[in-house]
Structures are given as structure tokens and as C-alpha cells.
Tab-separated table of C-alpha atoms in Angstrom:
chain	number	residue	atom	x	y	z
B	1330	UNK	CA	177.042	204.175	71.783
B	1331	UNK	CA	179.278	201.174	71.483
B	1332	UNK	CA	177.451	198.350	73.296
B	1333	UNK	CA	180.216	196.364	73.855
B	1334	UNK	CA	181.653	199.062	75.853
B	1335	UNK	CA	178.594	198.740	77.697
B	1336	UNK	CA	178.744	195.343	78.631
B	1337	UNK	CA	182.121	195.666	79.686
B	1338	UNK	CA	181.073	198.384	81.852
B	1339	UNK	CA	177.830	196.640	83.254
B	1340	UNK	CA	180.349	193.425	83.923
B	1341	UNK	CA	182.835	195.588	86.029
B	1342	UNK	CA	180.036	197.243	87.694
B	1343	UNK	CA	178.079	193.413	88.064
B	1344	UNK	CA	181.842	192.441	89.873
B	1345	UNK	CA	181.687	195.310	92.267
B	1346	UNK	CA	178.467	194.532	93.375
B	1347	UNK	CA	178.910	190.527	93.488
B	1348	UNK	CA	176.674	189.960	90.995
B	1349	UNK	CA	176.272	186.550	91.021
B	1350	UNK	CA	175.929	186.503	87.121
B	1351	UNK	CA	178.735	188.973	86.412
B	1352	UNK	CA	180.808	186.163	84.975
B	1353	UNK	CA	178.274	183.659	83.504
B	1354	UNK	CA	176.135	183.561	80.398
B	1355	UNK	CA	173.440	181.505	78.805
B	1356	UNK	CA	174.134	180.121	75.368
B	1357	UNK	CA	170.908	178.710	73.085
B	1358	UNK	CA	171.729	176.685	70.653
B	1359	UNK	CA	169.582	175.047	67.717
B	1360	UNK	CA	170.493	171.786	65.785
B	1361	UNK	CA	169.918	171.547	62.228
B	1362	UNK	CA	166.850	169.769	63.043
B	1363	UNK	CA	165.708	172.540	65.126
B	1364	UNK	CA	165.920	171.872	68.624
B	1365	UNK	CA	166.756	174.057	70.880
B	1366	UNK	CA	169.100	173.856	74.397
B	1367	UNK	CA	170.606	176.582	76.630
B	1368	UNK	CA	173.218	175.798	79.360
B	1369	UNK	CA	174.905	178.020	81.273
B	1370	UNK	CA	178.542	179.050	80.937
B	1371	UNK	CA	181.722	180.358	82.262
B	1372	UNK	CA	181.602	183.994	80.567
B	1373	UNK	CA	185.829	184.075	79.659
B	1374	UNK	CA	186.704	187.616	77.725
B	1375	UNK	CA	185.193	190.790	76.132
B	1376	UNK	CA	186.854	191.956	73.613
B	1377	UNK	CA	185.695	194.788	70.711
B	1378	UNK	CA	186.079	191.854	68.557
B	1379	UNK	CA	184.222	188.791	70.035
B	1380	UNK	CA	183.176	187.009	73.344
B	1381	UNK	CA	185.129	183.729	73.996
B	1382	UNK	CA	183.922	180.689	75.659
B	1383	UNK	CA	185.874	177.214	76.946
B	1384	UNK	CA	184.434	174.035	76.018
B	1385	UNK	CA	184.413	170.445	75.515
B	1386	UNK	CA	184.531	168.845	72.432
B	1387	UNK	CA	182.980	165.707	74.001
B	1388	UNK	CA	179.935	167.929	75.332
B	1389	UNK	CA	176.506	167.993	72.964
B	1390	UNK	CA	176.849	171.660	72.544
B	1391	UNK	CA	180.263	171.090	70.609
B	1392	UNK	CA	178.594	168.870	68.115
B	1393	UNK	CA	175.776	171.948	67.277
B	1394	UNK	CA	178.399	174.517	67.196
B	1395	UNK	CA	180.726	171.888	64.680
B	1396	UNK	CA	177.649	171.492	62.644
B	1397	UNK	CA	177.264	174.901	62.260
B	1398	UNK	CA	173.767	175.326	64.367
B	1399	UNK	CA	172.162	178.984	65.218
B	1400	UNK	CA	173.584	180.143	68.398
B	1401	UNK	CA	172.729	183.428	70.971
B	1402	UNK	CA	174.374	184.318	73.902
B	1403	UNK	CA	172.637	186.045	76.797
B	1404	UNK	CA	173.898	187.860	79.491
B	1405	UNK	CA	171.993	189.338	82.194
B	1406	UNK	CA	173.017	191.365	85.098
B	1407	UNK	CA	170.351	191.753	87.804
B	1408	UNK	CA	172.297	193.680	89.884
B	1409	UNK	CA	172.603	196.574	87.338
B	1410	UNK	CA	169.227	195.619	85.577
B	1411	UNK	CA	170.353	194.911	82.229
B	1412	UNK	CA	170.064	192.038	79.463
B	1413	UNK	CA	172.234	191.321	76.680
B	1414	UNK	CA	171.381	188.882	73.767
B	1415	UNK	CA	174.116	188.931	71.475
B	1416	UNK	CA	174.050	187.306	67.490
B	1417	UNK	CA	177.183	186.374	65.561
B	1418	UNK	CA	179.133	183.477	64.042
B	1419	UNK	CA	181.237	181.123	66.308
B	1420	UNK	CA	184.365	179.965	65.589
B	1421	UNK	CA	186.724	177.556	66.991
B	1422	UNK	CA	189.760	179.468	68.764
B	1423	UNK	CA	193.144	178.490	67.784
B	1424	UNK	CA	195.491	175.975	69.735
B	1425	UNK	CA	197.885	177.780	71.275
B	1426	UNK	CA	195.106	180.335	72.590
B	1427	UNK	CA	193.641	177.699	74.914
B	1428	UNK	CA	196.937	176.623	76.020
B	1429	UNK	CA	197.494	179.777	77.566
B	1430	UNK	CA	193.762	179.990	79.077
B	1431	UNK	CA	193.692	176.499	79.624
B	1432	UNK	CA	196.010	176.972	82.580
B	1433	UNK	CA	194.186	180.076	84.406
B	1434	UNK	CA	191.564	177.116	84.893
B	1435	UNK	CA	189.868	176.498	88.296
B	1436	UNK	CA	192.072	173.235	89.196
B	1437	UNK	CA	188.869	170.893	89.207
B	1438	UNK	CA	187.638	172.010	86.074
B	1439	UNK	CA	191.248	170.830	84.695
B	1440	UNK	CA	190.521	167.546	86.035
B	1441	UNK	CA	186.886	167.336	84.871
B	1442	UNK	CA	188.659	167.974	81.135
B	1443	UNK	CA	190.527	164.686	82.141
B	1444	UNK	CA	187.738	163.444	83.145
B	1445	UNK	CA	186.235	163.662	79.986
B	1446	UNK	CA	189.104	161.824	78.114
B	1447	UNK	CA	188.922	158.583	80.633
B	1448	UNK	CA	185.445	158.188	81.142
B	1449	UNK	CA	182.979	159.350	79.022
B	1450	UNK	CA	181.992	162.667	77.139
B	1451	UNK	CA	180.007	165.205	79.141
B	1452	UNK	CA	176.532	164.508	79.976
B	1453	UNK	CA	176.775	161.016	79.402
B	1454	UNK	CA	175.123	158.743	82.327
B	1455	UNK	CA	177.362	157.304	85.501
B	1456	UNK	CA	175.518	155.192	87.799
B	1457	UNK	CA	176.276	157.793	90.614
B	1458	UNK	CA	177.594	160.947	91.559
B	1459	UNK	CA	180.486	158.695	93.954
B	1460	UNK	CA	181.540	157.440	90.735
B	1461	UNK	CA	182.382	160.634	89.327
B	1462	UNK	CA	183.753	161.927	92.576
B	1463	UNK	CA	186.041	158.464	93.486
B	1464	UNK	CA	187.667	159.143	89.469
B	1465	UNK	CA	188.184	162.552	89.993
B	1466	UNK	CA	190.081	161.574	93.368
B	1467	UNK	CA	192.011	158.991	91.201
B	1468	UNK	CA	193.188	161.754	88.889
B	1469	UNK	CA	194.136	164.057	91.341
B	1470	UNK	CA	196.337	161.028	93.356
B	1471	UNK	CA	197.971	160.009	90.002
B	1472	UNK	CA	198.600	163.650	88.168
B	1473	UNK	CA	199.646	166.692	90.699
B	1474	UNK	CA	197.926	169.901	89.589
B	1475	UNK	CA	201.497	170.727	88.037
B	1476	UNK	CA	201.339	168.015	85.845
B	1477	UNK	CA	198.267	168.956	83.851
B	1478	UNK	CA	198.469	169.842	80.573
B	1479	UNK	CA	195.875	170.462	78.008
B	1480	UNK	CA	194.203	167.714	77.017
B	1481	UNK	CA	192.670	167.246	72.969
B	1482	UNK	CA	189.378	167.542	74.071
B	1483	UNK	CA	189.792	170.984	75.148
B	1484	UNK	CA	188.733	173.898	73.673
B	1485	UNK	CA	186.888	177.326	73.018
B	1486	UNK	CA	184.972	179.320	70.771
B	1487	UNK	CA	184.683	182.826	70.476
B	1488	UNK	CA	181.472	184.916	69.543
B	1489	UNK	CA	182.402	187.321	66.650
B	1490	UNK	CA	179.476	189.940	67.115
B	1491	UNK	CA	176.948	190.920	64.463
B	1492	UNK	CA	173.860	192.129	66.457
B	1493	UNK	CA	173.362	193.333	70.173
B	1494	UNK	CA	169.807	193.694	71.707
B	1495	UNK	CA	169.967	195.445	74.825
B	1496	UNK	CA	167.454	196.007	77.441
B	1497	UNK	CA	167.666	198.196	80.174
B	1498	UNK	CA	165.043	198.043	83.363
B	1499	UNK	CA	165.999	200.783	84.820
B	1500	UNK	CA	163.543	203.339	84.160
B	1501	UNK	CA	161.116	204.636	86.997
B	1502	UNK	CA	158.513	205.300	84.677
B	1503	UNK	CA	159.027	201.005	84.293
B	1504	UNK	CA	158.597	201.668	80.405
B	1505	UNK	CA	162.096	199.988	79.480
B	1506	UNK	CA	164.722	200.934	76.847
B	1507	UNK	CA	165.948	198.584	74.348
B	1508	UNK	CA	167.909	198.684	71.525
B	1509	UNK	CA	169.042	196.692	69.134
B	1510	UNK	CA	172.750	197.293	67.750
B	1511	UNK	CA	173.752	195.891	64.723
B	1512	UNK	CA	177.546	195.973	63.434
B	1513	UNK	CA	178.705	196.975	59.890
B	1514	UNK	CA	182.580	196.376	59.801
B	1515	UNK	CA	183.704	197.855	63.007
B	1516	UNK	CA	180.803	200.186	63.528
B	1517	UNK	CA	177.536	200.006	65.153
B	1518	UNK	CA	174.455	201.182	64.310
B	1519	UNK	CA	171.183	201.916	66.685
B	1520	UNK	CA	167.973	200.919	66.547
B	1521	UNK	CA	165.287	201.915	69.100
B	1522	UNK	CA	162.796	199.109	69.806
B	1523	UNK	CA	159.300	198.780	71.498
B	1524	UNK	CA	160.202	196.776	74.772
């Protein structure tokens, strides 16, 4: 079985059923010193190659990632009971790749990128959530949502696969299946696990 198949499958199947999950993900990071942090994301694409993700260099997970941390993506569908943590190596996607996703952007998360340039990097403190709100109302009275263009700060990863562990909840017996998939050059190999 290919499990990236698999999650494609489960995220199609996720979408039918409005999963509320079908396009998010969790990724854990750990800093060279060892601490760990998971934040939820905008799951982008699945490809046979790798998973991509948009980000923020001025957000604290860039810095890990640039440093080189540990990273693992989890997905999870509840609607189709299954759980994907996925290993591999990040790497920063090229320029003219977020460009072109750059633009299929919600409009507000456009403006939260310039948001990002003109007042401070994500998570950093504002006295108030009016604050935020009045400068994203500034932006959108100076720049019309045709105006935007991608600003430096922007960016994305992508995921390049070496391991899959997938559990599946959907026995009746409620002993679960899970297996953990790891990938030699463009093949995959099974490994049946005690869940």
C-alpha cells in the first residue's frame, strides 16, 4: 500500500464529510535545545513527493525549521478515524512557487503577511486585539486586495517524506491497525506495529 495514496484518499473522503480537520495539520517542532511546540496549520498540497506548508519567516516556528530542528507532522481525520504522523526533512520552497500560491490566499491572511512586515513578527505582544484589528483596517483602506503582492516574509516549506505511521480506529473488535511505512527511494515498505 502506498500511504500517501491513503491520505489523499482519507482527505477527499474528510472533505465530503466536512471534516473539520480535512485541511489542517499539527506540526511539532523541537529546538536544538530541545523544546518542543506544535501549532496548527493550513494543510496546502499532497503530493507523492512531499506535503507543503505556508509560513512566516517572522513566526518562531521559522527560526526551528532555519536551524534545522526535528519536525513531525500530524494529521488526523475523525470523521474517517484515522491518524497520520509523518517524518522527513523540510525544506524551504522556491520563490516563484509561493508566488503562485501566495495569491490563492484567503484575502485576510494576505493582509496578516503585511501585517507582519509593519508591525511586528508573529506572536509578538500588542496591547490589544483592536490594535491588530484597527492596522489590519488601515491596510485594507490603503492597498485594495488587487494590489497585494507577496511580501519577503512570505514563505513555505514542504515535507519530503521518509516515514509514515498510520493508525486506523476503525476496527469493531476496537484492537486498532497501525503501521508504520518507511520510504526507500520512491518505494515504501510496511511494517505492522502493536497499537
Amino acid at each position: 500500500m502506498n500511504p500517501i495514496e491513503r491520505i489523499q484518499s482519507d482527505r477527499a473522503q474528510a472533505r465530503r464529510l466536512d471534516d473539520p480537520n480535512a485541511d489542517l495539520c499539527f506540526l511539532a517542532l523541537a529546538d536544538s535545545s530541545g523544546h518542543a511546540s506544535v501549532r496548527t496549520l493550513v494543510l496546502r498540497d499532497i503530493s507523492e513527493q512531499c506535503i507543503t506548508l505556508f509560513i512566516n519567516r517572522t513566526s518562531p516556528k521559522w527560526h526551528i525549521i532555519d536551524q534545522g530542528g526535528d519536525a513531525e507532522l500530524l494529521i488526523w481525520y475523525p470523521s474517517v478515524q484515522r491518524q497520520y504522523r509523518i517524518r522527513g526533512t523540510l525544506t524551504e520552497i522556491d520563490a516563484k512557487t509561493i508566488a503562485t500560491n501566495w495569491q490563492r490566499r484567503p484575502i485576510g491572511s494576505k493582509y496578516l503577511d503585511y501585517v507582519y512586515e509593519e508591525m511586528g513578527a508573529q506572536s509578538s505582544f500588542i496591547d490589544s486585539r483592536e490594535v491588530l484589528t484597527n492596522k489590519l483596517a488601515d491596510l485594507k483602506s490603503g492597498i485594495g486586495s488587487d494590489e497585494l503582492s507577496v511580501p519577503p516574509s512570505a514563505t513555505g516549506v514542504s515535507l519530503n517524506y521518509s516515514s509514515v505511521d498510520m493508525l486506523d480506529l476503525n476496527k469493531e473488535d476496537r484492537i486498532h491497525d497501525r503501521q508504520l511505512f518507511t520510504r526507500t527511494g520512491n518505494s515504501w515498505q510496511s511494517n505492522v506495529m502493536i497499537p
